Amino acid sequence: MLKNWLKIYLHQIKNNKFFTALNILGLSIGISGLIFSILYWNDEQSYNQWNPEKEKVHQVLTKIADGVIWNTSVAPLEYKLKTFDELESICYFKNFYQKDIIEYNGKKEMVDGIINSQRTFFSFFPFEFVKGSKENALPDENSIAISEKTAKQLFDNKEPIGEQVNYLGKILVVRGVYKISGRSSVEPQAVVNFIDKDLLGNKDQWGNFSYGLLIKLKNPKDSTSVRKKIDKVFYDEGVAKWAKEEGISPEEFIKKRGENKTILSQLATSRLHSPSAGYPEGAGNYQFLLIMIGLSILILILSIVNYVNLATANAIKRAKEVGVRKILGASKSNIVKQFLFETIITTCFAVLISLVIVELSLPYYNEFLNKELILYGNQFYIQLILIFFIVISVAGIFPAIYVSNFETLKVLKGNFGRSKSGVWLRNGMLILQFAIASFFIIGSYIVYEQVKYMSTKDLGFVGDQIIDVYYRRSDNEDDTNIIFNKYLTIKDELKKIKGVENVTTGAFSFGGSSSSSSNFTYKNANVQSQNMAIDFGMMEMMKIRMAQGRNLSANLSSDTINSVMLNETALRMINEKNPIGKEINWNDKKFKIVGIVKDFHLYGPQAEIPPMTFFHFKTVDWMSYNLDRIHIKISPDNMEETLANIEQFWTKKVDTKYPFEYGFVDKNFARTYKSFVNQRNLFGLLNGIVILIALFGLFALASYSIQRRMKEIAIRKTLGAETKTLLKELSKQYIIFCIIGFFIALFPAYYLLNKWLENFAFRIDITILPFIIGFFALLILTLVVVLSRAYQATRANVLKYLKYE
């Protein structure tokens, strides 16, 4: 029986190559899209799942103002936490990777992924130790634990345990070698224990939020009580004491300056659901993940609908085959099994082709997501099998039952008329295809316009021909005067290089962030602003404009003592119409406002512009510790030669140990919205795929409908009907279906695209234009397909369809 079914299937393929190719191609595209989304989903969901402590471990985040959440905490909290009975352990760590050189016996290796943490780190992230043990990996500040990769870099095949390496001028003993057990929020290549000394130096600083903090609860259910206890500590040690120092009540202090609130982010869900990216590996984009899954499911639905439409359209040609088989004794169930068998084979081909598509496209997909996804794993194969059975169930059962219900005498006589319910079902599927296609066309246009708006928006600064050079201080540069004076020396030398037009610096990076934030007060206003320490000439070089007042000037000594500038956002928050000459209270110091800077984008065009406070480095000397970038404007003439001379000077006179690292400011800033550019490209690609699949289905149903009406067409032509009249009659219903599908898509498109636009502080408004364009684009494509197919039908030989009458 199976052999007979296979022969019939192969015969059908031979006689219907085009329809078979459309079937397989449509399904394979839909399945491959879902596979891509599943790979992305599995990777994001896998973070920290290997970690047996994931339910107990929580990161301590601090909400310091509405919409402002820091992923850091304060050093003195450690002593209070040790008294909490609910806690099993605590761990302070620097929640970012350090990239630096580790040296062994004269061999220097640049290691990217060094974490500075307390000794308890490996009880929070219990990686498997291949050498040594997690309990003894970081017993003191003279120890280091390294990953297998780093061990290979430094020691090749030599035994690393007990060996000494040089890191940041310190001799460290290798105590352990571990391997990363799975995707983790922290995947360090080396772990050191330098942080305790730093914590000790800040043991009384309740306002210095500089440290990542992890706590491990004995019972995860105690998170709420622990959070309330931490809030109580901040109230007692911060609000109550500071209010007393100011001679006001705690309530008045909170109204004036606000109050810190604690958020505990569980490690198990931190990758996708943490309110702040508090780990070195960053946070996932849960909304984008849902978008990927949702769009891929829509495309698979479209592919299955297309398959059903093609299958039912092709069933006309097989109606007599079914009638003959029934006369020969085949039952309905037997015919259903036969057509399900054919669907299984078709789906197998589609799955194989989809895997080939995925494998060939995976490098580009990984580049798009900045990941290293691969096809493997029991979970993936189980999901693939599930997709296989879902496709067979949905795509195979309806066409099989549809064909098995053909009435024997009618199909042998050539009458293929079906019930109204069957017609409405097929028409309903066509309308669904129109609705999905409308959604994608409208969505693609809106996404394109938003990304275009971001890429062409006035940023408030000009970063052309300006490079941002990473400046690494020497280990012995602890004095702020030494740090800034060395910068001035470097600045003078750089200006001597041919092609260098200007040199300046700021304690922030465009497209990155500022290095610190502080609270200032003015009258009853309390503002948490970004500290924007600058050198003279920074604003002019970046062409950042002034809204009121003046810029900081080297000719005025007060501009290195007590002068400050605010941006327009900060001005709106203090609600002062005449700010010039007024004083603000910044960290218990009085600063005079000399200018208002026009708002400019710092984090990216999609992010809100925060309040900013500008002052010279000498005005707040400790900001020199954050001087880690030097901005250089170079002439467009002989740029390569100028960059080569800067690099030569840098590696010989400034930093002889490390490679020269720089980036163009405008390109660095463009990376801040690269993910949204990727979303635009993705939507555009999917839009093309959806339209292609929808046209397949439209072609199939048009072919089916016109084939059913060939006798009618033949009679009309015999009675003298003109071609244009026939074309109008044949295309009318598809125009109606197109309009219905479009209106079905209107609300979902508007609602979902509006939700997507809420990600942007600066966004376009959704107008009627995308909907008009979407409608006419869909209508034109529909008419092209239907009219071309209808025109072919009007050219057919009428005698062929009248000879039985």
mmCIF file of N, CA and C in Angstrom, residues 136-250:
data_model
loop_
_atom_site.group_PDB
_atom_site.id
_atom_site.type_symbol
_atom_site.label_atom_id
_atom_site.label_comp_id
_atom_site.label_asym_id
_atom_site.label_seq_id
_atom_site.Cartn_x
_atom_site.Cartn_y
_atom_site.Cartn_z
ATOM 1 N N ASN A 136 38.590 27.311 47.612
ATOM 2 C CA ASN A 136 39.913 27.898 47.848
ATOM 3 C C ASN A 136 40.420 28.706 46.662
ATOM 4 N N ALA A 137 39.509 29.132 45.775
ATOM 5 C CA ALA A 137 39.947 29.813 44.554
ATOM 6 C C ALA A 137 40.427 31.237 44.816
ATOM 7 N N LEU A 138 39.781 31.939 45.764
ATOM 8 C CA LEU A 138 40.132 33.339 46.031
ATOM 9 C C LEU A 138 40.310 33.577 47.532
ATOM 10 N N PRO A 139 41.289 32.962 48.155
ATOM 11 C CA PRO A 139 41.429 33.112 49.608
ATOM 12 C C PRO A 139 41.893 34.502 50.038
ATOM 13 N N ASP A 140 42.587 35.234 49.148
ATOM 14 C CA ASP A 140 43.105 36.559 49.505
ATOM 15 C C ASP A 140 43.302 37.383 48.251
ATOM 16 N N GLU A 141 43.794 38.606 48.440
ATOM 17 C CA GLU A 141 43.976 39.519 47.308
ATOM 18 C C GLU A 141 45.162 39.153 46.429
ATOM 19 N N ASN A 142 45.933 38.169 46.824
ATOM 20 C CA ASN A 142 47.090 37.739 46.032
ATOM 21 C C ASN A 142 46.780 36.495 45.193
ATOM 22 N N SER A 143 45.495 36.188 45.036
ATOM 23 C CA SER A 143 45.090 34.985 44.307
ATOM 24 C C SER A 143 44.311 35.352 43.045
ATOM 25 N N ILE A 144 44.283 34.415 42.111
ATOM 26 C CA ILE A 144 43.519 34.581 40.884
ATOM 27 C C ILE A 144 43.006 33.221 40.434
ATOM 28 N N ALA A 145 41.782 33.200 39.965
ATOM 29 C CA ALA A 145 41.216 31.995 39.344
ATOM 30 C C ALA A 145 40.996 32.311 37.872
ATOM 31 N N ILE A 146 41.287 31.352 37.005
ATOM 32 C CA ILE A 146 41.219 31.617 35.569
ATOM 33 C C ILE A 146 40.394 30.541 34.865
ATOM 34 N N SER A 147 39.860 30.902 33.721
ATOM 35 C CA SER A 147 39.091 29.952 32.920
ATOM 36 C C SER A 147 40.038 29.037 32.142
ATOM 37 N N GLU A 148 39.483 27.964 31.584
ATOM 38 C CA GLU A 148 40.287 27.065 30.758
ATOM 39 C C GLU A 148 40.907 27.799 29.577
ATOM 40 N N LYS A 149 40.138 28.710 28.980
ATOM 41 C CA LYS A 149 40.633 29.468 27.835
ATOM 42 C C LYS A 149 41.848 30.307 28.220
ATOM 43 N N THR A 150 41.763 31.006 29.358
ATOM 44 C CA THR A 150 42.875 31.835 29.813
ATOM 45 C C THR A 150 44.073 30.977 30.187
ATOM 46 N N ALA A 151 43.811 29.825 30.811
ATOM 47 C CA ALA A 151 44.906 28.906 31.170
ATOM 48 C C ALA A 151 45.656 28.451 29.927
ATOM 49 N N LYS A 152 44.915 28.182 28.853
ATOM 50 C CA LYS A 152 45.536 27.768 27.592
ATOM 51 C C LYS A 152 46.356 28.907 27.015
ATOM 52 N N GLN A 153 45.826 30.149 27.099
ATOM 53 C CA GLN A 153 46.534 31.314 26.588
ATOM 54 C C GLN A 153 47.875 31.498 27.289
ATOM 55 N N LEU A 154 47.860 31.385 28.622
ATOM 56 C CA LEU A 154 49.043 31.719 29.417
ATOM 57 C C LEU A 154 50.035 30.565 29.553
ATOM 58 N N PHE A 155 49.500 29.367 29.749
ATOM 59 C CA PHE A 155 50.371 28.254 30.151
ATOM 60 C C PHE A 155 50.484 27.135 29.119
ATOM 61 N N ASP A 156 49.747 27.231 28.028
ATOM 62 C CA ASP A 156 49.714 26.137 27.052
ATOM 63 C C ASP A 156 49.296 24.855 27.768
ATOM 64 N N ASN A 157 50.158 23.877 27.813
ATOM 65 C CA ASN A 157 49.809 22.606 28.461
ATOM 66 C C ASN A 157 50.468 22.444 29.835
ATOM 67 N N LYS A 158 51.067 23.509 30.330
ATOM 68 C CA LYS A 158 51.746 23.444 31.621
ATOM 69 C C LYS A 158 50.745 23.489 32.770
ATOM 70 N N GLU A 159 51.087 22.859 33.878
ATOM 71 C CA GLU A 159 50.240 22.877 35.075
ATOM 72 C C GLU A 159 50.190 24.306 35.639
ATOM 73 N N PRO A 160 48.974 24.930 35.694
ATOM 74 C CA PRO A 160 48.891 26.335 36.123
ATOM 75 C C PRO A 160 48.817 26.546 37.636
ATOM 76 N N ILE A 161 48.303 25.561 38.368
ATOM 77 C CA ILE A 161 48.084 25.748 39.809
ATOM 78 C C ILE A 161 49.410 26.035 40.510
ATOM 79 N N GLY A 162 49.414 27.139 41.290
ATOM 80 C CA GLY A 162 50.610 27.524 42.029
ATOM 81 C C GLY A 162 51.527 28.450 41.265
ATOM 82 N N GLU A 163 51.304 28.617 39.970
ATOM 83 C CA GLU A 163 52.142 29.515 39.176
ATOM 84 C C GLU A 163 51.785 30.972 39.479
ATOM 85 N N GLN A 164 52.760 31.848 39.281
ATOM 86 C CA GLN A 164 52.571 33.267 39.554
ATOM 87 C C GLN A 164 52.435 34.053 38.252
ATOM 88 N N VAL A 165 51.457 34.968 38.243
ATOM 89 C CA VAL A 165 51.253 35.844 37.092
ATOM 90 C C VAL A 165 51.259 37.287 37.567
ATOM 91 N N ASN A 166 51.496 38.199 36.636
ATOM 92 C CA ASN A 166 51.527 39.624 36.950
ATOM 93 C C ASN A 166 50.294 40.290 36.341
ATOM 94 N N TYR A 167 49.525 40.917 37.211
ATOM 95 C CA TYR A 167 48.329 41.630 36.746
ATOM 96 C C TYR A 167 48.242 42.963 37.471
ATOM 97 N N LEU A 168 48.225 44.061 36.704
ATOM 98 C CA LEU A 168 48.171 45.426 37.246
ATOM 99 C C LEU A 168 49.304 45.681 38.238
ATOM 100 N N GLY A 169 50.479 45.135 37.926
ATOM 101 C CA GLY A 169 51.637 45.355 38.770
ATOM 102 C C GLY A 169 51.666 44.506 40.029
ATOM 103 N N LYS A 170 50.721 43.593 40.182
ATOM 104 C CA LYS A 170 50.653 42.737 41.365
ATOM 105 C C LYS A 170 50.982 41.296 40.968
ATOM 106 N N ILE A 171 51.702 40.609 41.849
ATOM 107 C CA ILE A 171 52.015 39.204 41.639
ATOM 108 C C ILE A 171 50.905 38.358 42.258
ATOM 109 N N LEU A 172 50.244 37.563 41.420
ATOM 110 C CA LEU A 172 49.117 36.752 41.868
ATOM 111 C C LEU A 172 49.404 35.275 41.645
ATOM 112 N N VAL A 173 48.906 34.459 42.566
ATOM 113 C CA VAL A 173 49.087 33.014 42.468
ATOM 114 C C VAL A 173 47.816 32.388 41.904
ATOM 115 N N VAL A 174 47.963 31.532 40.909
ATOM 116 C CA VAL A 174 46.807 30.848 40.317
ATOM 117 C C VAL A 174 46.336 29.761 41.280
ATOM 118 N N ARG A 175 45.091 29.902 41.757
ATOM 119 C CA ARG A 175 44.540 28.959 42.731
ATOM 120 C C ARG A 175 43.541 27.972 42.134
ATOM 121 N N GLY A 176 43.039 28.293 40.933
ATOM 122 C CA GLY A 176 42.039 27.399 40.352
ATOM 123 C C GLY A 176 41.829 27.667 38.877
ATOM 124 N N VAL A 177 41.393 26.609 38.177
ATOM 125 C CA VAL A 177 41.029 26.718 36.761
ATOM 126 C C VAL A 177 39.614 26.154 36.618
ATOM 127 N N TYR A 178 38.733 26.918 36.038
ATOM 128 C CA TYR A 178 37.334 26.514 35.919
ATOM 129 C C TYR A 178 36.904 26.545 34.458
ATOM 130 N N LYS A 179 35.785 25.897 34.181
ATOM 131 C CA LYS A 179 35.191 26.009 32.856
ATOM 132 C C LYS A 179 33.767 26.520 33.002
ATOM 133 N N ILE A 180 33.360 27.349 32.043
ATOM 134 C CA ILE A 180 32.019 27.929 32.063
ATOM 135 C C ILE A 180 31.008 26.815 31.824
ATOM 136 N N SER A 181 30.094 26.659 32.761
ATOM 137 C CA SER A 181 29.186 25.510 32.730
ATOM 138 C C SER A 181 28.027 25.672 31.750
ATOM 139 N N GLY A 182 27.736 26.891 31.344
ATOM 140 C CA GLY A 182 26.610 27.154 30.449
ATOM 141 C C GLY A 182 26.450 28.648 30.309
ATOM 142 N N ARG A 183 25.441 29.068 29.552
ATOM 143 C CA ARG A 183 25.209 30.502 29.399
ATOM 144 C C ARG A 183 24.924 31.107 30.761
ATOM 145 N N SER A 184 25.653 32.174 31.059
ATOM 146 C CA SER A 184 25.572 32.772 32.386
ATOM 147 C C SER A 184 25.590 34.281 32.270
ATOM 148 N N SER A 185 24.995 34.959 33.246
ATOM 149 C CA SER A 185 25.028 36.418 33.264
ATOM 150 C C SER A 185 26.428 36.940 33.522
ATOM 151 N N VAL A 186 27.271 36.082 34.080
ATOM 152 C CA VAL A 186 28.681 36.399 34.272
ATOM 153 C C VAL A 186 29.494 35.227 33.732
ATOM 154 N N GLU A 187 30.310 35.496 32.731
ATOM 155 C CA GLU A 187 31.162 34.465 32.139
ATOM 156 C C GLU A 187 32.605 34.970 32.111
ATOM 157 N N PRO A 188 33.230 35.081 33.295
ATOM 158 C CA PRO A 188 34.551 35.702 33.368
ATOM 159 C C PRO A 188 35.664 34.793 32.846
ATOM 160 N N GLN A 189 36.694 35.427 32.301
ATOM 161 C CA GLN A 189 37.887 34.690 31.887
ATOM 162 C C GLN A 189 38.930 34.660 33.004
ATOM 163 N N ALA A 190 38.750 35.517 34.002
ATOM 164 C CA ALA A 190 39.605 35.509 35.186
ATOM 165 C C ALA A 190 38.878 36.245 36.303
ATOM 166 N N VAL A 191 39.124 35.805 37.547
ATOM 167 C CA VAL A 191 38.489 36.438 38.709
ATOM 168 C C VAL A 191 39.569 36.751 39.730
ATOM 169 N N VAL A 192 39.597 38.020 40.184
ATOM 170 C CA VAL A 192 40.555 38.447 41.210
ATOM 171 C C VAL A 192 39.789 38.989 42.406
ATOM 172 N N ASN A 193 40.497 39.163 43.518
ATOM 173 C CA ASN A 193 39.870 39.601 44.762
ATOM 174 C C ASN A 193 40.577 40.848 45.272
ATOM 175 N N PHE A 194 40.355 41.981 44.542
ATOM 176 C CA PHE A 194 40.931 43.261 44.956
ATOM 177 C C PHE A 194 39.907 44.165 45.632
ATOM 178 N N ILE A 195 38.674 43.774 45.625
ATOM 179 C CA ILE A 195 37.597 44.698 45.969
ATOM 180 C C ILE A 195 37.487 44.970 47.467
ATOM 181 N N ASP A 196 37.951 44.035 48.297
ATOM 182 C CA ASP A 196 37.807 44.207 49.754
ATOM 183 C C ASP A 196 38.492 45.471 50.260
ATOM 184 N N LYS A 197 39.674 45.757 49.729
ATOM 185 C CA LYS A 197 40.407 46.949 50.148
ATOM 186 C C LYS A 197 39.631 48.210 49.775
ATOM 187 N N ASP A 198 39.048 48.197 48.596
ATOM 188 C CA ASP A 198 38.258 49.331 48.136
ATOM 189 C C ASP A 198 37.005 49.508 48.996
ATOM 190 N N LEU A 199 36.364 48.392 49.339
ATOM 191 C CA LEU A 199 35.174 48.449 50.188
ATOM 192 C C LEU A 199 35.504 49.013 51.564
ATOM 193 N N LEU A 200 36.648 48.626 52.093
ATOM 194 C CA LEU A 200 37.067 49.102 53.412
ATOM 195 C C LEU A 200 37.261 50.609 53.410
ATOM 196 N N GLY A 201 37.792 51.133 52.304
ATOM 197 C CA GLY A 201 38.016 52.570 52.204
ATOM 198 C C GLY A 201 36.726 53.368 52.089
ATOM 199 N N ASN A 202 35.618 52.684 51.763
ATOM 200 C CA ASN A 202 34.331 53.372 51.616
ATOM 201 C C ASN A 202 33.297 52.861 52.617
ATOM 202 N N LYS A 203 33.753 52.331 53.733
ATOM 203 C CA LYS A 203 32.860 51.685 54.685
ATOM 204 C C LYS A 203 31.858 52.632 55.336
ATOM 205 N N ASP A 204 32.112 53.965 55.237
ATOM 206 C CA ASP A 204 31.188 54.931 55.833
ATOM 207 C C ASP A 204 30.447 55.752 54.779
ATOM 208 N N GLN A 205 30.642 55.417 53.503
ATOM 209 C CA GLN A 205 30.082 56.227 52.416
ATOM 210 C C GLN A 205 28.723 55.675 51.973
ATOM 211 N N TRP A 206 27.657 56.200 52.596
ATOM 212 C CA TRP A 206 26.309 55.733 52.266
ATOM 213 C C TRP A 206 25.758 56.364 50.992
ATOM 214 N N GLY A 207 26.492 57.283 50.409
ATOM 215 C CA GLY A 207 26.023 57.904 49.170
ATOM 216 C C GLY A 207 26.822 57.496 47.950
ATOM 217 N N ASN A 208 27.804 56.607 48.133
ATOM 218 C CA ASN A 208 28.677 56.199 47.029
ATOM 219 C C ASN A 208 28.214 54.859 46.460
ATOM 220 N N PHE A 209 27.350 54.897 45.453
ATOM 221 C CA PHE A 209 26.816 53.676 44.843
ATOM 222 C C PHE A 209 27.759 53.233 43.718
ATOM 223 N N SER A 210 28.767 52.452 44.072
ATOM 224 C CA SER A 210 29.808 52.100 43.100
ATOM 225 C C SER A 210 30.032 50.606 42.936
ATOM 226 N N TYR A 211 29.272 49.766 43.659
ATOM 227 C CA TYR A 211 29.600 48.344 43.687
ATOM 228 C C TYR A 211 28.388 47.475 43.347
ATOM 229 N N GLY A 212 28.629 46.500 42.493
ATOM 230 C CA GLY A 212 27.616 45.488 42.278
ATOM 231 C C GLY A 212 27.491 44.645 43.533
ATOM 232 N N LEU A 213 26.270 44.247 43.868
ATOM 233 C CA LEU A 213 26.044 43.498 45.106
ATOM 234 C C LEU A 213 25.084 42.348 44.852
ATOM 235 N N LEU A 214 25.527 41.149 45.250
ATOM 236 C CA LEU A 214 24.698 39.954 45.157
ATOM 237 C C LEU A 214 24.438 39.426 46.559
ATOM 238 N N ILE A 215 23.219 38.943 46.803
ATOM 239 C CA ILE A 215 22.897 38.290 48.068
ATOM 240 C C ILE A 215 22.297 36.925 47.762
ATOM 241 N N LYS A 216 22.570 35.974 48.628
ATOM 242 C CA LYS A 216 22.005 34.643 48.474
ATOM 243 C C LYS A 216 21.090 34.375 49.659
ATOM 244 N N LEU A 217 19.811 34.154 49.353
ATOM 245 C CA LEU A 217 18.820 33.915 50.395
ATOM 246 C C LEU A 217 18.764 32.431 50.752
ATOM 247 N N LYS A 218 18.515 32.159 52.005
ATOM 248 C CA LYS A 218 18.304 30.776 52.413
ATOM 249 C C LYS A 218 17.006 30.241 51.811
ATOM 250 N N ASN A 219 16.011 31.131 51.762
ATOM 251 C CA ASN A 219 14.721 30.780 51.174
ATOM 252 C C ASN A 219 14.313 31.895 50.211
ATOM 253 N N PRO A 220 14.150 31.580 48.914
ATOM 254 C CA PRO A 220 13.800 32.623 47.941
ATOM 255 C C PRO A 220 12.523 33.385 48.287
ATOM 256 N N LYS A 221 11.644 32.781 49.075
ATOM 257 C CA LYS A 221 10.386 33.435 49.434
ATOM 258 C C LYS A 221 10.592 34.615 50.384
ATOM 259 N N ASP A 222 11.801 34.720 50.950
ATOM 260 C CA ASP A 222 12.073 35.800 51.891
ATOM 261 C C ASP A 222 12.515 37.095 51.208
ATOM 262 N N SER A 223 12.465 37.151 49.885
ATOM 263 C CA SER A 223 12.993 38.323 49.166
ATOM 264 C C SER A 223 12.265 39.608 49.562
ATOM 265 N N THR A 224 10.960 39.535 49.760
ATOM 266 C CA THR A 224 10.202 40.738 50.103
ATOM 267 C C THR A 224 10.616 41.292 51.459
ATOM 268 N N SER A 225 10.750 40.414 52.448
ATOM 269 C CA SER A 225 11.145 40.872 53.780
ATOM 270 C C SER A 225 12.562 41.425 53.776
ATOM 271 N N VAL A 226 13.452 40.797 53.004
ATOM 272 C CA VAL A 226 14.833 41.291 52.920
ATOM 273 C C VAL A 226 14.854 42.666 52.264
ATOM 274 N N ARG A 227 14.076 42.834 51.216
ATOM 275 C CA ARG A 227 14.020 44.134 50.532
ATOM 276 C C ARG A 227 13.550 45.221 51.498
ATOM 277 N N LYS A 228 12.542 44.935 52.292
ATOM 278 C CA LYS A 228 12.047 45.925 53.248
ATOM 279 C C LYS A 228 13.091 46.247 54.312
ATOM 280 N N LYS A 229 13.848 45.234 54.713
ATOM 281 C CA LYS A 229 14.903 45.469 55.706
ATOM 282 C C LYS A 229 15.997 46.380 55.149
ATOM 283 N N ILE A 230 16.364 46.153 53.876
ATOM 284 C CA ILE A 230 17.389 46.992 53.251
ATOM 285 C C ILE A 230 16.888 48.424 53.130
ATOM 286 N N ASP A 231 15.615 48.582 52.754
ATOM 287 C CA ASP A 231 15.042 49.927 52.682
ATOM 288 C C ASP A 231 15.084 50.615 54.050
ATOM 289 N N LYS A 232 14.851 49.841 55.101
ATOM 290 C CA LYS A 232 14.897 50.392 56.472
ATOM 291 C C LYS A 232 16.321 50.844 56.814
ATOM 292 N N VAL A 233 17.308 50.071 56.378
ATOM 293 C CA VAL A 233 18.701 50.445 56.623
ATOM 294 C C VAL A 233 19.026 51.754 55.916
ATOM 295 N N PHE A 234 18.628 51.875 54.648
ATOM 296 C CA PHE A 234 18.890 53.109 53.909
ATOM 297 C C PHE A 234 18.182 54.303 54.556
ATOM 298 N N TYR A 235 17.008 54.059 55.080
ATOM 299 C CA TYR A 235 16.281 55.143 55.740
ATOM 300 C C TYR A 235 17.028 55.588 57.011
ATOM 301 N N ASP A 236 17.428 54.610 57.835
ATOM 302 C CA ASP A 236 18.090 54.939 59.102
ATOM 303 C C ASP A 236 19.456 55.576 58.889
ATOM 304 N N GLU A 237 20.258 55.005 57.947
ATOM 305 C CA GLU A 237 21.633 55.453 57.752
ATOM 306 C C GLU A 237 21.747 56.626 56.779
ATOM 307 N N GLY A 238 20.695 56.827 55.989
ATOM 308 C CA GLY A 238 20.760 57.908 55.013
ATOM 309 C C GLY A 238 19.790 59.023 55.328
ATOM 310 N N VAL A 239 18.523 58.768 55.068
ATOM 311 C CA VAL A 239 17.502 59.811 55.199
ATOM 312 C C VAL A 239 17.498 60.426 56.604
ATOM 313 N N ALA A 240 17.409 59.573 57.624
ATOM 314 C CA ALA A 240 17.282 60.084 58.997
ATOM 315 C C ALA A 240 18.505 60.913 59.404
ATOM 316 N N LYS A 241 19.716 60.414 59.090
ATOM 317 C CA LYS A 241 20.934 61.125 59.494
ATOM 318 C C LYS A 241 21.119 62.414 58.701
ATOM 319 N N TRP A 242 20.899 62.322 57.377
ATOM 320 C CA TRP A 242 21.095 63.519 56.545
ATOM 321 C C TRP A 242 20.044 64.581 56.864
ATOM 322 N N ALA A 243 18.840 64.159 57.188
ATOM 323 C CA ALA A 243 17.804 65.119 57.573
ATOM 324 C C ALA A 243 18.188 65.841 58.868
ATOM 325 N N LYS A 244 18.746 65.071 59.784
ATOM 326 C CA LYS A 244 19.169 65.654 61.061
ATOM 327 C C LYS A 244 20.285 66.667 60.853
ATOM 328 N N GLU A 245 21.224 66.346 59.939
ATOM 329 C CA GLU A 245 22.328 67.261 59.655
ATOM 330 C C GLU A 245 21.817 68.565 59.046
ATOM 331 N N GLU A 246 20.749 68.479 58.253
ATOM 332 C CA GLU A 246 20.189 69.679 57.626
ATOM 333 C C GLU A 246 19.188 70.388 58.533
ATOM 334 N N GLY A 247 18.858 69.753 59.645
ATOM 335 C CA GLY A 247 17.936 70.364 60.579
ATOM 336 C C GLY A 247 16.491 70.335 60.127
ATOM 337 N N ILE A 248 16.151 69.311 59.354
ATOM 338 C CA ILE A 248 14.770 69.168 58.887
ATOM 339 C C ILE A 248 14.276 67.768 59.239
ATOM 340 N N SER A 249 12.986 67.560 59.112
ATOM 341 C CA SER A 249 12.422 66.249 59.419
ATOM 342 C C SER A 249 12.704 65.278 58.275
ATOM 343 N N PRO A 250 12.705 63.957 58.531
ATOM 344 C CA PRO A 250 12.898 62.970 57.459
ATOM 345 C C PRO A 250 11.868 63.120 56.340
#
